[in-house]
mmCIF file of C-alpha atoms in Angstrom:
data_model
loop_
_atom_site.group_PDB
_atom_site.id
_atom_site.type_symbol
_atom_site.label_atom_id
_atom_site.label_comp_id
_atom_site.label_asym_id
_atom_site.label_seq_id
_atom_site.Cartn_x
_atom_site.Cartn_y
_atom_site.Cartn_z
ATOM 1 C CA MET A 1 -126.009 -103.980 139.253
ATOM 2 C CA ILE A 2 -122.115 -104.538 138.979
ATOM 3 C CA ARG A 3 -120.475 -107.814 137.925
ATOM 4 C CA LEU A 4 -118.435 -109.675 139.281
ATOM 5 C CA THR A 5 -115.586 -109.968 136.898
ATOM 6 C CA ARG A 6 -114.202 -106.071 136.850
ATOM 7 C CA ARG A 7 -110.893 -104.480 135.485
ATOM 8 C CA SER A 8 -109.351 -103.883 138.705
ATOM 9 C CA ARG A 9 -107.526 -101.184 136.820
ATOM 10 C CA TRP A 10 -111.037 -98.852 136.138
ATOM 11 C CA ALA A 11 -112.631 -99.617 139.655
ATOM 12 C CA VAL A 12 -109.055 -97.939 140.886
ATOM 13 C CA VAL A 13 -108.590 -94.702 138.165
ATOM 14 C CA HIS A 14 -113.030 -94.126 139.049
ATOM 15 C CA PHE A 15 -112.951 -95.265 143.029
ATOM 16 C CA HIS A 16 -112.424 -91.590 144.035
ATOM 17 C CA GLN A 17 -115.101 -90.043 142.011
ATOM 18 C CA LEU A 18 -117.580 -92.017 143.690
ATOM 19 C CA HIS A 19 -117.749 -90.613 147.639
ATOM 20 C CA THR A 20 -118.411 -86.995 145.690
ATOM 21 C CA GLN A 21 -120.643 -88.239 142.702
ATOM 22 C CA THR A 22 -122.500 -91.150 144.740
ATOM 23 C CA LEU A 23 -123.843 -88.196 147.465
ATOM 24 C CA SER A 24 -125.476 -86.295 144.945
ATOM 25 C CA PHE A 25 -127.890 -89.261 143.924
ATOM 26 C CA PHE A 26 -129.260 -91.050 146.886
ATOM 27 C CA SER A 27 -131.018 -89.624 150.242
ATOM 28 C CA SER A 28 -130.508 -91.597 153.183
ATOM 29 C CA THR A 29 -132.873 -93.421 155.422
ATOM 30 C CA SER A 30 -131.999 -95.215 159.018
ATOM 31 C CA ALA A 31 -133.006 -96.364 161.884
ATOM 32 C CA SER A 32 -131.763 -93.343 164.130
ATOM 33 C CA THR A 33 -131.641 -91.146 161.263
ATOM 34 C CA SER A 34 -133.792 -88.843 158.946
ATOM 35 C CA PRO A 35 -134.002 -89.137 155.506
ATOM 36 C CA THR A 36 -131.441 -86.194 154.286
ATOM 37 C CA LEU A 37 -128.380 -86.030 151.939
ATOM 38 C CA HIS A 38 -126.807 -84.842 154.866
ATOM 39 C CA SER A 39 -126.684 -88.032 156.612
ATOM 40 C CA PRO A 40 -125.568 -90.705 155.183
ATOM 41 C CA PRO A 41 -126.383 -94.567 155.377
ATOM 42 C CA PRO A 42 -124.339 -97.027 157.263
ATOM 43 C CA VAL A 43 -122.576 -97.896 154.441
ATOM 44 C CA ARG A 44 -119.228 -97.785 153.070
ATOM 45 C CA VAL A 45 -117.819 -98.373 149.163
ATOM 46 C CA GLU A 46 -114.635 -100.384 149.070
ATOM 47 C CA LEU A 47 -112.489 -102.259 146.650
ATOM 48 C CA THR A 48 -113.238 -106.104 147.367
ATOM 49 C CA HIS A 49 -110.475 -108.995 147.039
ATOM 50 C CA ASN A 50 -112.231 -109.968 143.871
ATOM 51 C CA ALA A 51 -115.383 -108.881 142.911
ATOM 52 C CA GLY A 52 -114.115 -105.377 141.895
ATOM 53 C CA ARG A 53 -116.007 -102.633 144.229
ATOM 54 C CA GLY A 54 -118.500 -103.335 146.727
ATOM 55 C CA VAL A 55 -120.945 -101.862 149.749
ATOM 56 C CA PHE A 56 -120.265 -102.681 153.382
ATOM 57 C CA ALA A 57 -121.627 -101.986 157.113
ATOM 58 C CA SER A 58 -120.038 -99.173 158.728
ATOM 59 C CA ARG A 59 -122.073 -100.430 161.857
ATOM 60 C CA ARG A 60 -123.597 -103.137 162.649
ATOM 61 C CA ILE A 61 -126.929 -103.479 161.066
ATOM 62 C CA GLY A 62 -130.304 -105.898 162.653
ATOM 63 C CA ALA A 63 -132.425 -107.951 160.722
ATOM 64 C CA GLY A 64 -135.252 -105.747 159.126
ATOM 65 C CA GLU A 65 -133.707 -102.341 159.090
ATOM 66 C CA LEU A 66 -134.174 -100.357 156.340
ATOM 67 C CA ILE A 67 -130.479 -99.212 155.371
ATOM 68 C CA HIS A 68 -131.038 -96.456 153.007
ATOM 69 C CA THR A 69 -133.608 -95.015 149.721
ATOM 70 C CA ALA A 70 -132.681 -94.140 147.062
ATOM 71 C CA GLU A 71 -133.429 -92.053 143.996
ATOM 72 C CA PRO A 72 -132.685 -92.819 140.192
ATOM 73 C CA VAL A 73 -130.417 -91.236 138.014
ATOM 74 C CA VAL A 74 -132.835 -91.722 134.986
ATOM 75 C CA SER A 75 -136.110 -94.015 135.292
ATOM 76 C CA HIS A 76 -138.669 -94.631 132.654
ATOM 77 C CA PRO A 77 -142.268 -97.213 132.669
ATOM 78 C CA SER A 78 -142.122 -99.919 130.417
ATOM 79 C CA LEU A 79 -144.365 -99.102 127.194
ATOM 80 C CA SER A 80 -147.237 -101.700 128.629
ATOM 81 C CA SER A 81 -147.509 -98.991 131.661
ATOM 82 C CA LEU A 82 -147.028 -95.797 129.522
ATOM 83 C CA HIS A 83 -150.718 -94.995 130.913
ATOM 84 C CA CYS A 84 -151.254 -96.449 134.691
ATOM 85 C CA VAL A 85 -147.993 -95.274 136.011
ATOM 86 C CA CYS A 86 -146.766 -91.871 136.869
ATOM 87 C CA TYR A 87 -144.585 -90.918 134.024
ATOM 88 C CA PHE A 88 -141.797 -89.645 136.811
ATOM 89 C CA CYS A 89 -142.030 -91.983 139.516
ATOM 90 C CA LEU A 90 -143.921 -93.943 138.300
ATOM 91 C CA ARG A 91 -146.399 -94.728 141.188
ATOM 92 C CA LYS A 92 -149.830 -96.616 139.787
ATOM 93 C CA LEU A 93 -152.291 -93.769 138.981
ATOM 94 C CA PRO A 94 -156.000 -93.888 140.174
ATOM 95 C CA ASN A 95 -157.136 -92.532 136.063
ATOM 96 C CA HIS A 96 -155.553 -91.537 133.258
ATOM 97 C CA GLU A 97 -156.101 -87.460 133.456
ATOM 98 C CA SER A 98 -152.988 -85.415 134.689
ATOM 99 C CA SER A 99 -153.099 -83.531 138.324
ATOM 100 C CA SER A 100 -154.223 -80.798 136.878
ATOM 101 C CA GLY A 101 -157.849 -82.610 135.159
ATOM 102 C CA VAL A 102 -156.748 -82.214 131.677
ATOM 103 C CA PRO A 103 -156.091 -85.820 129.588
ATOM 104 C CA GLN A 104 -152.377 -86.404 128.459
ATOM 105 C CA THR A 105 -150.427 -88.559 126.688
ATOM 106 C CA VAL A 106 -148.988 -89.585 129.536
ATOM 107 C CA SER A 107 -149.850 -88.640 133.229
ATOM 108 C CA PHE A 108 -148.130 -87.571 136.872
ATOM 109 C CA CYS A 109 -149.660 -88.551 139.844
ATOM 110 C CA SER A 110 -148.826 -85.142 141.053
ATOM 111 C CA LYS A 111 -148.070 -81.592 140.984
ATOM 112 C CA GLN A 112 -144.287 -82.430 142.093
ATOM 113 C CA CYS A 113 -143.473 -85.300 139.751
ATOM 114 C CA GLU A 114 -144.990 -82.911 136.844
ATOM 115 C CA GLU A 115 -142.615 -80.435 138.462
ATOM 116 C CA GLN A 116 -139.723 -82.424 138.769
ATOM 117 C CA SER A 117 -139.685 -84.071 135.367
ATOM 118 C CA LYS A 118 -140.451 -80.333 133.579
ATOM 119 C CA LYS A 119 -137.144 -79.720 132.319
ATOM 120 C CA PHE A 120 -136.625 -83.083 130.496
ATOM 121 C CA TYR A 121 -140.271 -83.305 129.691
ATOM 122 C CA ASP A 122 -140.406 -79.744 127.977
ATOM 123 C CA VAL A 123 -138.007 -81.520 125.702
ATOM 124 C CA GLU A 124 -139.762 -84.552 125.017
ATOM 125 C CA LYS A 125 -142.376 -83.293 124.366
ATOM 126 C CA LYS A 126 -141.426 -81.428 121.277
ATOM 127 C CA ALA A 127 -140.424 -85.011 119.445
ATOM 128 C CA ASP A 128 -143.224 -87.833 118.304
ATOM 129 C CA TRP A 129 -141.284 -90.862 120.005
ATOM 130 C CA SER A 130 -144.160 -92.974 118.205
ATOM 131 C CA ARG A 131 -141.852 -94.509 116.066
ATOM 132 C CA PHE A 132 -139.243 -94.716 118.605
ATOM 133 C CA ASN A 133 -141.275 -96.297 121.017
ATOM 134 C CA GLU A 134 -142.857 -98.867 118.470
ATOM 135 C CA TYR A 135 -139.357 -99.966 117.610
ATOM 136 C CA CYS A 136 -138.849 -100.800 120.942
ATOM 137 C CA ARG A 137 -142.326 -102.692 121.361
ATOM 138 C CA LEU A 138 -141.372 -104.748 117.790
ATOM 139 C CA GLN A 139 -137.970 -105.416 118.991
ATOM 140 C CA GLY A 140 -138.857 -105.930 122.486
ATOM 141 C CA LEU A 141 -136.293 -103.758 124.127
ATOM 142 C CA LYS A 142 -137.197 -101.723 126.942
ATOM 143 C CA TYR A 143 -133.386 -99.771 127.501
ATOM 144 C CA PRO A 144 -133.475 -97.794 124.620
ATOM 145 C CA LEU A 145 -136.080 -95.994 126.662
ATOM 146 C CA LEU A 146 -134.254 -95.289 129.531
ATOM 147 C CA VAL A 147 -131.579 -93.751 126.899
ATOM 148 C CA LYS A 148 -133.949 -91.271 125.362
ATOM 149 C CA ARG A 149 -135.078 -90.183 128.828
ATOM 150 C CA LEU A 150 -131.600 -89.752 129.818
ATOM 151 C CA ALA A 151 -131.253 -88.009 126.391
ATOM 152 C CA CYS A 152 -133.746 -84.859 127.420
ATOM 153 C CA GLN A 153 -132.544 -84.296 130.700
ATOM 154 C CA VAL A 154 -128.920 -84.151 129.225
ATOM 155 C CA ILE A 155 -130.466 -81.845 126.821
ATOM 156 C CA SER A 156 -132.703 -80.045 129.102
ATOM 157 C CA GLU A 157 -128.928 -79.754 131.123
ATOM 158 C CA SER A 158 -130.634 -81.654 133.880
ATOM 159 C CA VAL A 159 -127.452 -83.948 134.276
ATOM 160 C CA PRO A 160 -124.142 -83.962 132.434
ATOM 161 C CA PRO A 161 -123.740 -86.223 129.296
ATOM 162 C CA GLU A 162 -121.217 -88.348 131.523
ATOM 163 C CA ILE A 163 -123.726 -88.963 134.467
ATOM 164 C CA LEU A 164 -123.440 -92.967 133.951
ATOM 165 C CA ASP A 165 -119.628 -92.805 133.514
ATOM 166 C CA ILE A 166 -119.218 -94.302 136.966
ATOM 167 C CA LEU A 167 -120.712 -97.284 136.744
ATOM 168 C CA GLN A 168 -119.547 -100.442 135.337
ATOM 169 C CA PRO A 169 -120.264 -101.286 131.247
ATOM 170 C CA ALA A 170 -121.073 -104.440 129.740
ATOM 171 C CA ASN A 171 -118.772 -105.909 127.219
ATOM 172 C CA LEU A 172 -120.729 -105.879 123.757
ATOM 173 C CA SER A 173 -119.941 -108.113 121.025
ATOM 174 C CA ASN A 174 -120.077 -106.528 117.135
ATOM 175 C CA TYR A 175 -123.365 -107.425 116.804
ATOM 176 C CA GLN A 176 -124.962 -106.028 119.246
ATOM 177 C CA ILE A 177 -122.539 -102.407 118.661
ATOM 178 C CA ARG A 178 -124.477 -102.608 114.997
ATOM 179 C CA GLU A 179 -128.197 -102.955 116.981
ATOM 180 C CA MET A 180 -127.028 -100.014 119.409
ATOM 181 C CA LYS A 181 -126.386 -97.749 116.648
ATOM 182 C CA LYS A 182 -129.648 -98.411 114.680
ATOM 183 C CA GLU A 183 -131.491 -97.257 117.926
ATOM 184 C CA ALA A 184 -128.764 -94.170 117.617
ATOM 185 C CA ASP A 185 -129.586 -93.022 114.422
ATOM 186 C CA LEU A 186 -133.271 -93.490 115.362
ATOM 187 C CA LEU A 187 -132.670 -91.487 118.409
ATOM 188 C CA ARG A 188 -131.266 -88.651 116.400
ATOM 189 C CA SER A 189 -133.353 -88.662 113.675
ATOM 190 C CA THR A 190 -136.249 -88.056 116.182
ATOM 191 C CA ILE A 191 -134.640 -85.113 117.867
ATOM 192 C CA GLU A 192 -133.887 -84.365 114.443
ATOM 193 C CA GLY A 193 -137.516 -83.986 113.629
ATOM 194 C CA SER A 194 -138.750 -82.115 116.634
ATOM 195 C CA GLY A 195 -139.682 -78.565 117.615
ATOM 196 C CA ILE A 196 -136.454 -77.525 118.824
ATOM 197 C CA GLU A 197 -134.742 -74.939 117.514
ATOM 198 C CA SER A 198 -132.122 -75.631 114.699
ATOM 199 C CA ALA A 199 -129.642 -74.378 116.344
ATOM 200 C CA GLN A 200 -129.879 -76.133 119.540
ATOM 201 C CA ILE A 201 -129.843 -79.426 117.093
ATOM 202 C CA ALA A 202 -126.337 -78.795 115.964
ATOM 203 C CA CYS A 203 -125.445 -78.685 119.423
ATOM 204 C CA ILE A 204 -126.841 -81.963 120.672
ATOM 205 C CA LEU A 205 -126.153 -83.717 118.000
ATOM 206 C CA VAL A 206 -122.525 -83.012 118.884
ATOM 207 C CA LEU A 207 -123.378 -84.963 122.136
ATOM 208 C CA LEU A 208 -125.448 -87.633 121.176
ATOM 209 C CA THR A 209 -122.915 -89.804 119.205
ATOM 210 C CA ASP A 210 -122.710 -93.542 118.253
ATOM 211 C CA GLU A 211 -120.180 -93.610 121.028
ATOM 212 C CA TRP A 212 -121.643 -91.811 123.570
ATOM 213 C CA TYR A 213 -125.494 -94.038 122.945
ATOM 214 C CA THR A 214 -123.774 -97.234 123.105
ATOM 215 C CA ALA A 215 -121.437 -96.118 125.997
ATOM 216 C CA VAL A 216 -124.493 -95.598 128.154
ATOM 217 C CA LEU A 217 -126.656 -98.326 127.037
ATOM 218 C CA ALA A 218 -123.525 -100.565 127.916
ATOM 219 C CA ARG A 219 -124.237 -99.551 131.386
ATOM 220 C CA ILE A 220 -128.062 -99.834 131.406
ATOM 221 C CA ARG A 221 -127.521 -103.359 129.875
ATOM 222 C CA ILE A 222 -126.060 -104.067 133.444
ATOM 223 C CA ASN A 223 -127.068 -101.875 135.999
ATOM 224 C CA ALA A 224 -130.900 -101.152 135.405
ATOM 225 C CA PHE A 225 -133.172 -102.669 138.005
ATOM 226 C CA ARG A 226 -136.601 -104.463 136.946
ATOM 227 C CA ILE A 227 -139.252 -101.996 139.231
ATOM 228 C CA GLU A 228 -141.785 -104.054 140.538
ATOM 229 C CA LEU A 229 -144.066 -101.956 143.122
ATOM 230 C CA ALA A 230 -144.698 -104.297 146.039
ATOM 231 C CA VAL A 231 -148.368 -104.795 147.700
ATOM 232 C CA GLY A 232 -147.982 -104.778 151.632
ATOM 233 C CA SER A 233 -145.650 -104.231 153.940
ATOM 234 C CA TYR A 234 -142.103 -104.019 155.078
ATOM 235 C CA GLU A 235 -142.862 -107.048 157.014
ATOM 236 C CA ASP A 236 -144.873 -108.818 154.351
ATOM 237 C CA LEU A 237 -141.682 -108.168 151.966
ATOM 238 C CA PHE A 238 -138.612 -109.242 154.982
ATOM 239 C CA SER A 239 -139.287 -113.086 154.197
ATOM 240 C CA SER A 240 -137.939 -112.630 150.769
ATOM 241 C CA ALA A 241 -134.563 -112.639 149.400
ATOM 242 C CA ALA A 242 -135.196 -110.973 146.525
ATOM 243 C CA ALA A 243 -137.364 -109.555 143.643
ATOM 244 C CA SER A 244 -139.352 -111.115 141.085
ATOM 245 C CA VAL A 245 -137.614 -110.388 137.497
ATOM 246 C CA SER A 246 -140.787 -111.636 135.730
ATOM 247 C CA ALA A 247 -141.495 -109.318 132.574
ATOM 248 C CA GLU A 248 -145.586 -109.471 133.399
ATOM 249 C CA GLY A 249 -144.886 -107.399 136.826
ATOM 250 C CA ALA A 250 -143.257 -104.568 136.006
ATOM 251 C CA VAL A 251 -143.934 -101.454 135.524
ATOM 252 C CA GLY A 252 -140.865 -100.027 134.447
ATOM 253 C CA SER A 253 -137.133 -99.959 134.624
ATOM 254 C CA ALA A 254 -134.149 -97.588 136.452
ATOM 255 C CA VAL A 255 -130.653 -96.626 136.633
ATOM 256 C CA TYR A 256 -129.697 -95.525 140.762
ATOM 257 C CA VAL A 257 -125.592 -95.030 142.010
ATOM 258 C CA LEU A 258 -125.356 -96.470 144.922
ATOM 259 C CA PRO A 259 -127.837 -100.220 144.310
ATOM 260 C CA SER A 260 -125.708 -100.296 141.514
ATOM 261 C CA LEU A 261 -122.661 -100.958 143.464
ATOM 262 C CA TYR A 262 -124.100 -103.858 145.464
ATOM 263 C CA ASN A 263 -122.223 -106.935 144.648
ATOM 264 C CA HIS A 264 -124.927 -110.238 143.759
ATOM 265 C CA ASP A 265 -125.149 -113.373 146.311
ATOM 266 C CA CYS A 266 -127.605 -116.286 145.358
ATOM 267 C CA ASP A 267 -127.998 -116.041 149.548
ATOM 268 C CA PRO A 268 -128.491 -112.407 149.811
ATOM 269 C CA ASN A 269 -128.145 -110.247 153.097
ATOM 270 C CA VAL A 270 -129.680 -107.041 151.714
ATOM 271 C CA ASN A 271 -133.261 -106.865 149.700
ATOM 272 C CA ILE A 272 -134.059 -104.305 147.182
ATOM 273 C CA LEU A 273 -137.623 -103.399 146.848
ATOM 274 C CA TRP A 274 -140.069 -100.934 145.816
ATOM 275 C CA MET A 275 -143.099 -100.250 147.806
ATOM 276 C CA GLU A 276 -144.958 -97.210 145.813
ATOM 277 C CA SER A 277 -142.587 -95.803 143.600
ATOM 278 C CA VAL A 278 -138.971 -95.776 141.416
ATOM 279 C CA ASP A 279 -137.676 -94.787 144.859
ATOM 280 C CA ALA A 280 -135.669 -98.149 145.640
ATOM 281 C CA LYS A 281 -135.301 -99.222 149.605
ATOM 282 C CA MET A 282 -132.587 -101.433 150.967
ATOM 283 C CA LYS A 283 -133.477 -103.309 153.319
ATOM 284 C CA ALA A 284 -131.261 -106.199 155.767
ATOM 285 C CA LEU A 285 -132.906 -109.352 155.316
ATOM 286 C CA ARG A 286 -130.652 -110.791 158.388
ATOM 287 C CA ASP A 287 -128.461 -109.382 160.808
ATOM 288 C CA ILE A 288 -125.351 -107.498 159.359
ATOM 289 C CA GLU A 289 -121.618 -107.015 161.553
ATOM 290 C CA GLU A 290 -119.695 -104.021 160.838
ATOM 291 C CA GLY A 291 -117.300 -104.917 157.686
ATOM 292 C CA GLU A 292 -119.331 -106.826 156.171
ATOM 293 C CA GLU A 293 -120.112 -107.005 152.464
ATOM 294 C CA MET A 294 -123.682 -106.574 151.717
ATOM 295 C CA ARG A 295 -125.123 -108.403 148.731
ATOM 296 C CA ILE A 296 -128.300 -108.569 147.268
ATOM 297 C CA CYS A 297 -129.246 -111.166 143.928
ATOM 298 C CA TYR A 298 -129.762 -109.635 140.741
ATOM 299 C CA ILE A 299 -131.915 -113.083 139.844
ATOM 300 C CA ASP A 300 -134.930 -115.076 141.579
ATOM 301 C CA ALA A 301 -132.399 -116.949 144.121
ATOM 302 C CA SER A 302 -135.496 -119.805 144.389
ATOM 303 C CA MET A 303 -134.412 -120.840 141.431
ATOM 304 C CA ASP A 304 -131.985 -124.142 140.874
ATOM 305 C CA TYR A 305 -128.120 -123.829 140.598
ATOM 306 C CA GLU A 306 -127.989 -124.704 137.065
ATOM 307 C CA ALA A 307 -130.942 -122.286 135.734
ATOM 308 C CA ARG A 308 -128.994 -119.162 138.124
ATOM 309 C CA GLN A 309 -125.476 -120.053 136.738
ATOM 310 C CA THR A 310 -127.240 -119.357 132.799
ATOM 311 C CA ILE A 311 -128.924 -116.191 133.661
ATOM 312 C CA LEU A 312 -126.139 -114.659 135.964
ATOM 313 C CA TYR A 313 -123.896 -115.401 132.756
ATOM 314 C CA GLU A 314 -125.577 -114.215 129.717
ATOM 315 C CA GLY A 315 -127.608 -111.476 131.637
ATOM 316 C CA PHE A 316 -124.682 -110.332 133.930
ATOM 317 C CA GLY A 317 -121.024 -111.707 132.103
ATOM 318 C CA PHE A 318 -120.040 -113.235 135.578
ATOM 319 C CA GLN A 319 -119.994 -117.400 137.246
ATOM 320 C CA CYS A 320 -121.156 -116.601 140.102
ATOM 321 C CA LYS A 321 -119.142 -118.275 142.893
ATOM 322 C CA CYS A 322 -121.477 -117.725 146.113
ATOM 323 C CA PRO A 323 -121.271 -119.852 149.025
ATOM 324 C CA ARG A 324 -124.626 -121.287 147.295
ATOM 325 C CA CYS A 325 -123.193 -121.917 144.192
ATOM 326 C CA VAL A 326 -119.630 -123.471 145.456
ATOM 327 C CA SER A 327 -121.706 -125.983 147.177
ATOM 328 C CA LYS A 328 -124.040 -126.181 143.495
ATOM 329 C CA ASP A 329 -127.120 -125.749 145.752
#
């Protein structure tokens, strides 16, 4: 979720990287195409007048149309959902056994998910993450879990260390940076105490610096989505302008590329939703004309003006100036 106040120079420098990197991390679906990386969705990414990059319709999109789907770059279950959702796709599990029938600490919903997570999970299961997880639980933290997952993906060479560089980072206070360095120390000590070979650990620690950790977490903080799996059909959800943000309903968090480039509006024309798994679905809430910017709502759109302004400023660092907020609706 990109903030509305941005550094234009940063956006211009990274703009040309977008077209090559984004296509690697989403699969597209529309009314007229099949899901495939070779049939891009009816959108284009351009610089806006006052909100950095934005996502625009490349053709007319009808109300209710599924614009595209998106797979996450990184995702992780919430600690409360750790044993009741798939450790990879966050799909709710009917039981707590793996697909092979052998009980384990975490579970997968299918052989496919086990195979897709094999590289990073082979790294992750060599370490004892109980202290790291407990620290996150006591501090009420969820985003360091995403950094942990990303670190294991980097170590296993599933993704490059700079995978999230294309996303806008949050501005961090000195206090936040100090706290993040504590988390980075805990991450490194957990990896140092793992079963990974010592020669490999030395190379790993060169990558997992304080600077890398804080840069990744700064991007995750304002680009991560809270995943709440919906119950029902698209039609049941069509009247909803935005997903609920209550912690109780979340099964985990995830970071995407293309959905993170959608700007915010308190009266959005696009809704992001999750039906059964962490794969995001972007759906038009009303008719969208070619060339029109598509926006989602980062928060609960039913809140009043003051509440929306407070949450958006404190959580995302901007004052919303959408038509609803200008009229103080």
